[in-house]
XYZ file of C-alpha atoms in Angstrom:
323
model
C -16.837 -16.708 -10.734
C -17.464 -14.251 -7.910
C -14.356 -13.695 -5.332
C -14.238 -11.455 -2.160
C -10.980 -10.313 -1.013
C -10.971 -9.355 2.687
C -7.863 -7.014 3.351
C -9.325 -4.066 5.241
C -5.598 -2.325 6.351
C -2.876 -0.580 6.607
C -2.176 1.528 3.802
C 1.016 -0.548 2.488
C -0.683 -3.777 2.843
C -3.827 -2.626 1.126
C -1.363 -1.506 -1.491
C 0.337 -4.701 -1.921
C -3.268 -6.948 -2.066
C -3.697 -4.920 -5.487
C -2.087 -7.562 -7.643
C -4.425 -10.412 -7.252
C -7.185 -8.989 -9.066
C -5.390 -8.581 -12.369
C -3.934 -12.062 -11.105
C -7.559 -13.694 -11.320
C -8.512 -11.681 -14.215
C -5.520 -12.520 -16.455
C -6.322 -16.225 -15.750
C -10.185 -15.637 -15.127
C -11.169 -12.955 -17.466
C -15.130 -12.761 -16.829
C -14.326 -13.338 -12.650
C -16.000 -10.596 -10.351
C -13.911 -9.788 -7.898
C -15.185 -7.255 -4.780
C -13.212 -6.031 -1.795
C -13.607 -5.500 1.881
C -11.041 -2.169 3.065
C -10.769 0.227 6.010
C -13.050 3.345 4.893
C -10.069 5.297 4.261
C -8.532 3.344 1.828
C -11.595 2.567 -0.626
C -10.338 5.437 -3.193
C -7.524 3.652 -3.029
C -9.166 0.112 -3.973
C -11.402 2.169 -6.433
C -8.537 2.755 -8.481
C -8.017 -0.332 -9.739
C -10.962 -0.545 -12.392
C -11.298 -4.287 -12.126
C -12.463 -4.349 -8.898
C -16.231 -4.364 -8.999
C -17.721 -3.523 -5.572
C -15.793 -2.107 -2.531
C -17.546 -2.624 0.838
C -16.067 0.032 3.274
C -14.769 -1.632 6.673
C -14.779 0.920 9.796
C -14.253 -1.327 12.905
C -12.199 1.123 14.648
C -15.047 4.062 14.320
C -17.832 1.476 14.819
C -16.151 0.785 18.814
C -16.553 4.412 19.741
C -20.181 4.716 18.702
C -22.086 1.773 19.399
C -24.661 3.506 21.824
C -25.593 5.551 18.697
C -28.064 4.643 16.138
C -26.354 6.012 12.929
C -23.427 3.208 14.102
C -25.954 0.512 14.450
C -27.336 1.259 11.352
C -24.013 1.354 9.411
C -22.963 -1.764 11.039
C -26.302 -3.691 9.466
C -25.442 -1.846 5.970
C -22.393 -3.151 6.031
C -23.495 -6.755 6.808
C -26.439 -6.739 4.084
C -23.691 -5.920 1.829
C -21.488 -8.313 2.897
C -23.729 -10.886 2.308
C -25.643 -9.727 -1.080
C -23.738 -11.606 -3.164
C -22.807 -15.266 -2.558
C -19.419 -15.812 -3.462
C -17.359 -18.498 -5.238
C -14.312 -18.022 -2.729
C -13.630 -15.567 -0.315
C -9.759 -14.793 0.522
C -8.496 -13.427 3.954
C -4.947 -12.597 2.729
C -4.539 -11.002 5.812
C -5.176 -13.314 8.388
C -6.490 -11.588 12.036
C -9.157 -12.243 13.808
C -10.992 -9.246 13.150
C -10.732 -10.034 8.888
C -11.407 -13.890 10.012
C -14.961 -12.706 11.548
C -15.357 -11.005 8.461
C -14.591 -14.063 6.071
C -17.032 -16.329 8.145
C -19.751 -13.278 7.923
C -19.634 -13.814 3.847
C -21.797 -15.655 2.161
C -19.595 -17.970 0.483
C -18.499 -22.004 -0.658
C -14.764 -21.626 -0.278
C -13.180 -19.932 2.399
C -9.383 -19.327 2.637
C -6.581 -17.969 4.011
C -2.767 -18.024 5.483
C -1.875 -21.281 7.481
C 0.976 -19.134 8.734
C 2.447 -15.500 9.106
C 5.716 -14.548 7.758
C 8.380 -13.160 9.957
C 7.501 -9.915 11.778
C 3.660 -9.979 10.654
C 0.939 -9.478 12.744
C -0.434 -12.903 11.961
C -3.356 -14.573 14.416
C -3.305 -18.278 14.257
C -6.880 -18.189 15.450
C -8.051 -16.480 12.083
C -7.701 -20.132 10.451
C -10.661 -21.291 12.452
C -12.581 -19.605 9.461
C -11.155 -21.077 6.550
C -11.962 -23.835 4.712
C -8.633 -24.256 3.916
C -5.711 -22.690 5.198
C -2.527 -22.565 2.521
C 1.218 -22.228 3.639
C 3.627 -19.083 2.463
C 7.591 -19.100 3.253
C 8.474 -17.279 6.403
C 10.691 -14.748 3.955
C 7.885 -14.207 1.573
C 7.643 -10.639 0.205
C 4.289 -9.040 0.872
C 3.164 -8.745 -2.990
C 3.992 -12.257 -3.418
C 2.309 -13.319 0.147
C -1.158 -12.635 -0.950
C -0.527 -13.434 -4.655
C 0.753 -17.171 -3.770
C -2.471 -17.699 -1.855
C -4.766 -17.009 -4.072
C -2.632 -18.524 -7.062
C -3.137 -22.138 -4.757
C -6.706 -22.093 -4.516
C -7.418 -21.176 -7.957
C -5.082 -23.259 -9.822
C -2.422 -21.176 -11.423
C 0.857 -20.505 -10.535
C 2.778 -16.807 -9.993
C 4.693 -16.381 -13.065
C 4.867 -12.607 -13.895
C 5.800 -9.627 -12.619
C 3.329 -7.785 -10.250
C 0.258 -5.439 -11.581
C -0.856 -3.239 -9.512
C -3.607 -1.646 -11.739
C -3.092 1.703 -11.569
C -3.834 4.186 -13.976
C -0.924 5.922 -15.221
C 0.003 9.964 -15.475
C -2.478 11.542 -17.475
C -2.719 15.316 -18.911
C -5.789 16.706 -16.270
C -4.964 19.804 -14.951
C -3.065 19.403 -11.256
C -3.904 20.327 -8.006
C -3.073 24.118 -7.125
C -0.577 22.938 -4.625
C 1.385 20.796 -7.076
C 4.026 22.164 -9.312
C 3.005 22.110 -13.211
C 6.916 20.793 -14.195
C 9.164 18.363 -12.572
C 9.250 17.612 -9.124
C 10.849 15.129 -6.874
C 9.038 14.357 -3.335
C 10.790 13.686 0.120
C 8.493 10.734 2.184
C 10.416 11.938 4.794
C 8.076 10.954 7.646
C 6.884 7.413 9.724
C 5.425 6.576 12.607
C 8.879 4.667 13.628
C 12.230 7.586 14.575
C 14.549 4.317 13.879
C 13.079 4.086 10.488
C 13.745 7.512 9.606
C 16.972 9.049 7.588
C 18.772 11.562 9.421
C 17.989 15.041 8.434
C 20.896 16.267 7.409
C 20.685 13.557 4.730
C 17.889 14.662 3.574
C 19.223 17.741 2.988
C 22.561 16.633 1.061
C 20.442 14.748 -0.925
C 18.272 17.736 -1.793
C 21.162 20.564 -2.526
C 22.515 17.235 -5.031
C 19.281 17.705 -7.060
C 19.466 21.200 -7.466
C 17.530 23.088 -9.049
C 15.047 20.277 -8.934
C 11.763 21.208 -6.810
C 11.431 19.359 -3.734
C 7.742 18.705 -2.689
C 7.893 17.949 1.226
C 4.204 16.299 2.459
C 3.542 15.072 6.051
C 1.013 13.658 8.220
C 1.414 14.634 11.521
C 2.343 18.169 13.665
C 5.858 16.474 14.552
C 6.273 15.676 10.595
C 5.168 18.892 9.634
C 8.026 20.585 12.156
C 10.246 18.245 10.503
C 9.507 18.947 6.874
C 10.169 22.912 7.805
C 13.347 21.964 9.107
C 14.441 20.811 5.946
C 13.298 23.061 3.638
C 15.302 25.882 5.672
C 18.360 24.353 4.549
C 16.878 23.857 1.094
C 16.017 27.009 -1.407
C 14.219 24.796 -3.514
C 12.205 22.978 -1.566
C 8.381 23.208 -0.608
C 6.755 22.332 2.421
C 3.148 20.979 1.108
C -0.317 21.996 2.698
C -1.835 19.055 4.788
C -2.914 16.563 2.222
C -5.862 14.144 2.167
C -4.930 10.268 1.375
C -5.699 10.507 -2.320
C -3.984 13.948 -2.698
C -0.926 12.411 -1.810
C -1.424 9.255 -3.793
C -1.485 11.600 -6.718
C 1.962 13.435 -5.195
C 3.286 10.345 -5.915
C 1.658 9.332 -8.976
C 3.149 12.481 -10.488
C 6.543 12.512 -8.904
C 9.428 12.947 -11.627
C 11.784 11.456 -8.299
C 10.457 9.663 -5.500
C 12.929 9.223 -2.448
C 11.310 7.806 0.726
C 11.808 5.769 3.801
C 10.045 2.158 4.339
C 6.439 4.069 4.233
C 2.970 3.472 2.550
C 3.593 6.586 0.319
C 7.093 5.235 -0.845
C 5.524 2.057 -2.107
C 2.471 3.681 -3.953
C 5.561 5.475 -5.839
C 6.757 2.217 -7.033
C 3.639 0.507 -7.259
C 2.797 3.459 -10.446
C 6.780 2.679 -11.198
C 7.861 5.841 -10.604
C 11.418 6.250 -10.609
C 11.849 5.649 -7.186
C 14.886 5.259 -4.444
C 13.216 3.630 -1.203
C 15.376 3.363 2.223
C 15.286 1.044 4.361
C 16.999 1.962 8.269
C 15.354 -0.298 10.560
C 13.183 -2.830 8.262
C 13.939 -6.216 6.525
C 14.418 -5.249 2.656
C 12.990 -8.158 1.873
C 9.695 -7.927 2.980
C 8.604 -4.791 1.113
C 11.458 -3.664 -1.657
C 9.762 -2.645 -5.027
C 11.129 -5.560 -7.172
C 9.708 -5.252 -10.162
C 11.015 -2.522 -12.110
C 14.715 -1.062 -12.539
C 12.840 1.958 -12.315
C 13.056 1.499 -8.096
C 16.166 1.194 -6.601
C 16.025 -0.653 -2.839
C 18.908 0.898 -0.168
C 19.679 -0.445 2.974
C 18.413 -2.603 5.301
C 17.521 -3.189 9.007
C 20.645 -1.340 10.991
C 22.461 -0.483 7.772
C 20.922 2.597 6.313
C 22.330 3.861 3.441
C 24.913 6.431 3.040
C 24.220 9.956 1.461
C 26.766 9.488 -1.771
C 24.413 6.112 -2.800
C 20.922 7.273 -2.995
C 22.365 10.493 -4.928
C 23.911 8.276 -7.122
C 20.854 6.186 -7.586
C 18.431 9.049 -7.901
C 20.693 10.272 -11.003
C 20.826 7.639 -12.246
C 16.905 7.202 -12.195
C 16.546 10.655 -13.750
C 18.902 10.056 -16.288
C 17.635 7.093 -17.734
C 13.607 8.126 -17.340
């Protein structure tokens, strides 16, 4: 059996499609299964070892560079290798237009996808013009289970264990120069979104509570950067991090002793390796994104109730006492 999953972004949801493939090979051990992503996220993809072919996605790049040839000619790579294989079923767990045009581009028999979004998704009803059959989720379906469901319907089995993210675990190669060779705990202090953010001061109670414990501080922006240095003024042992590539920090949080982050991309690559981590929610639905598949991640808050300062110390104790 040959599948094509078509999820191309953003970092979170990329992160959450990773379950299906050890879905389909648990119940489809010989299935080939390849993957369409956003350039930036195919080391991401090529983590998971099951995942035969990943066929980098660049749409946004593409728009500013049609008038050159180089773009022209890595558009028609990308459609010859779109269309090498012919697949068995190709899956839009996604559901936009842009990852419709994409399904309907693959050579392929079955062709499906969401009949609906789920509350506060970016869903396009015009992406089912594409599929060959178009299967219903819950509006309140979490966005591990979203995809899983899907695929689960089409192929005949049903959802019945926890999710596996196939990721490799910890292992003893020597670490990055920037990274600490002990313990650490990391602040994903940072998002796009002020209302999703926990106050500084927070951050910094939270901080002189795990003392002595180093506190690794990354971020992705000039304004997150500012803020990081903020907070490590008002904490001796904490670290502001040099800029870090993608993978660089999806090995900050592979490594992480203690995670602690707001509703972020970063946060939930912590708990998809199952590191002991706290995520916050301030101004998103729990529901939609809480790691809930370990008791080693501990969900605060929720959308205008962020958690206080005395509960995530308390639950990132409790996480290092019991690792």
């Amino acid at each position: 059996m040959k599948i094509l999953l078509v999820r191309v972004s953003s970092l979170g949801d990329v992160l959450h499609n990773l379950p299906i493939v050890a879905d389909i090979r648990r119940h489809f051990p010989d299935a080939q299964v390849d993957w369409v992503v956003e350039e930036g996220y195919v080391s991401l993809v090529k983590l998971n070892s099951h995942v035969r072919k990943v066929i980098p996605f660049a749409l946004r790049r593409w728009r500013k560079g049609l008038g050159q040839a180089a773009v022209r000619a890595e558009l028609r790579g990308f459609f010859a290798d779109l269309r090498a294989e012919r697949y068995d079923y190709v899956f839009d767990t996604q559901g936009l237009l842009k990852t419709g045009i994409v399904m309907a581009c693959a050579r392929g028999g079955q062709k499906i996808g969401l009949a609906n979004g789920t509350e506060d998704s970016g869903y396009e009803g015009i992406s089912r013009i594409f599929h060959s059959r178009s299967i219903p989720v819950e509006p309140r379906t979490h966005a591990v289970a979203r995809g899983r469901q899907v695929v689960a319907a089409a192929l005949g089995y049903a959802v019945d264990t926890p999710p596996d993210f196939g990721l490799p675990a910890p292992d003893g190669a020597a670490r990055p120069a920037w990274m600490p060779p002990g313990d650490y705990a990391v602040f994903f202090h940072g998002t796009a979104r002020d209302a999703k953010k926990w106050p500084p001061a927070h951050w910094i109670a939270l901080g002189q509570a795990l003392a002595p414990m180093t506190i690794l501080l990354p971020w992705g922006s000039p304004r997150e950067k500012e803020e990081a240095e903020r907070l490590a003024a008002g904490l001796p042992n904490a670290r502001v991090l040099p800029k870090l590539s993608m993978m660089d920090a999806v090995e900050l949080a592979r490594h992480a002793t203690l995670a602690v982050g707001v509703d972020t991309g970063l946060t939930h690559i912590a708990a998809a390796f199952v590191r002991p981590t706290v995520e916050i929610y301030a101004d998103s639905p729990r529901w939609k994104t809480e790691g809930n598949w370990s008791p080693r991640i501990v969900n605060l808050g929720d959308t205008g109730a962020p958690p206080s300062v005395d509960e995530v110390v308390a639950a990132a104790r409790r996480l290092l006492e019991n690792r």
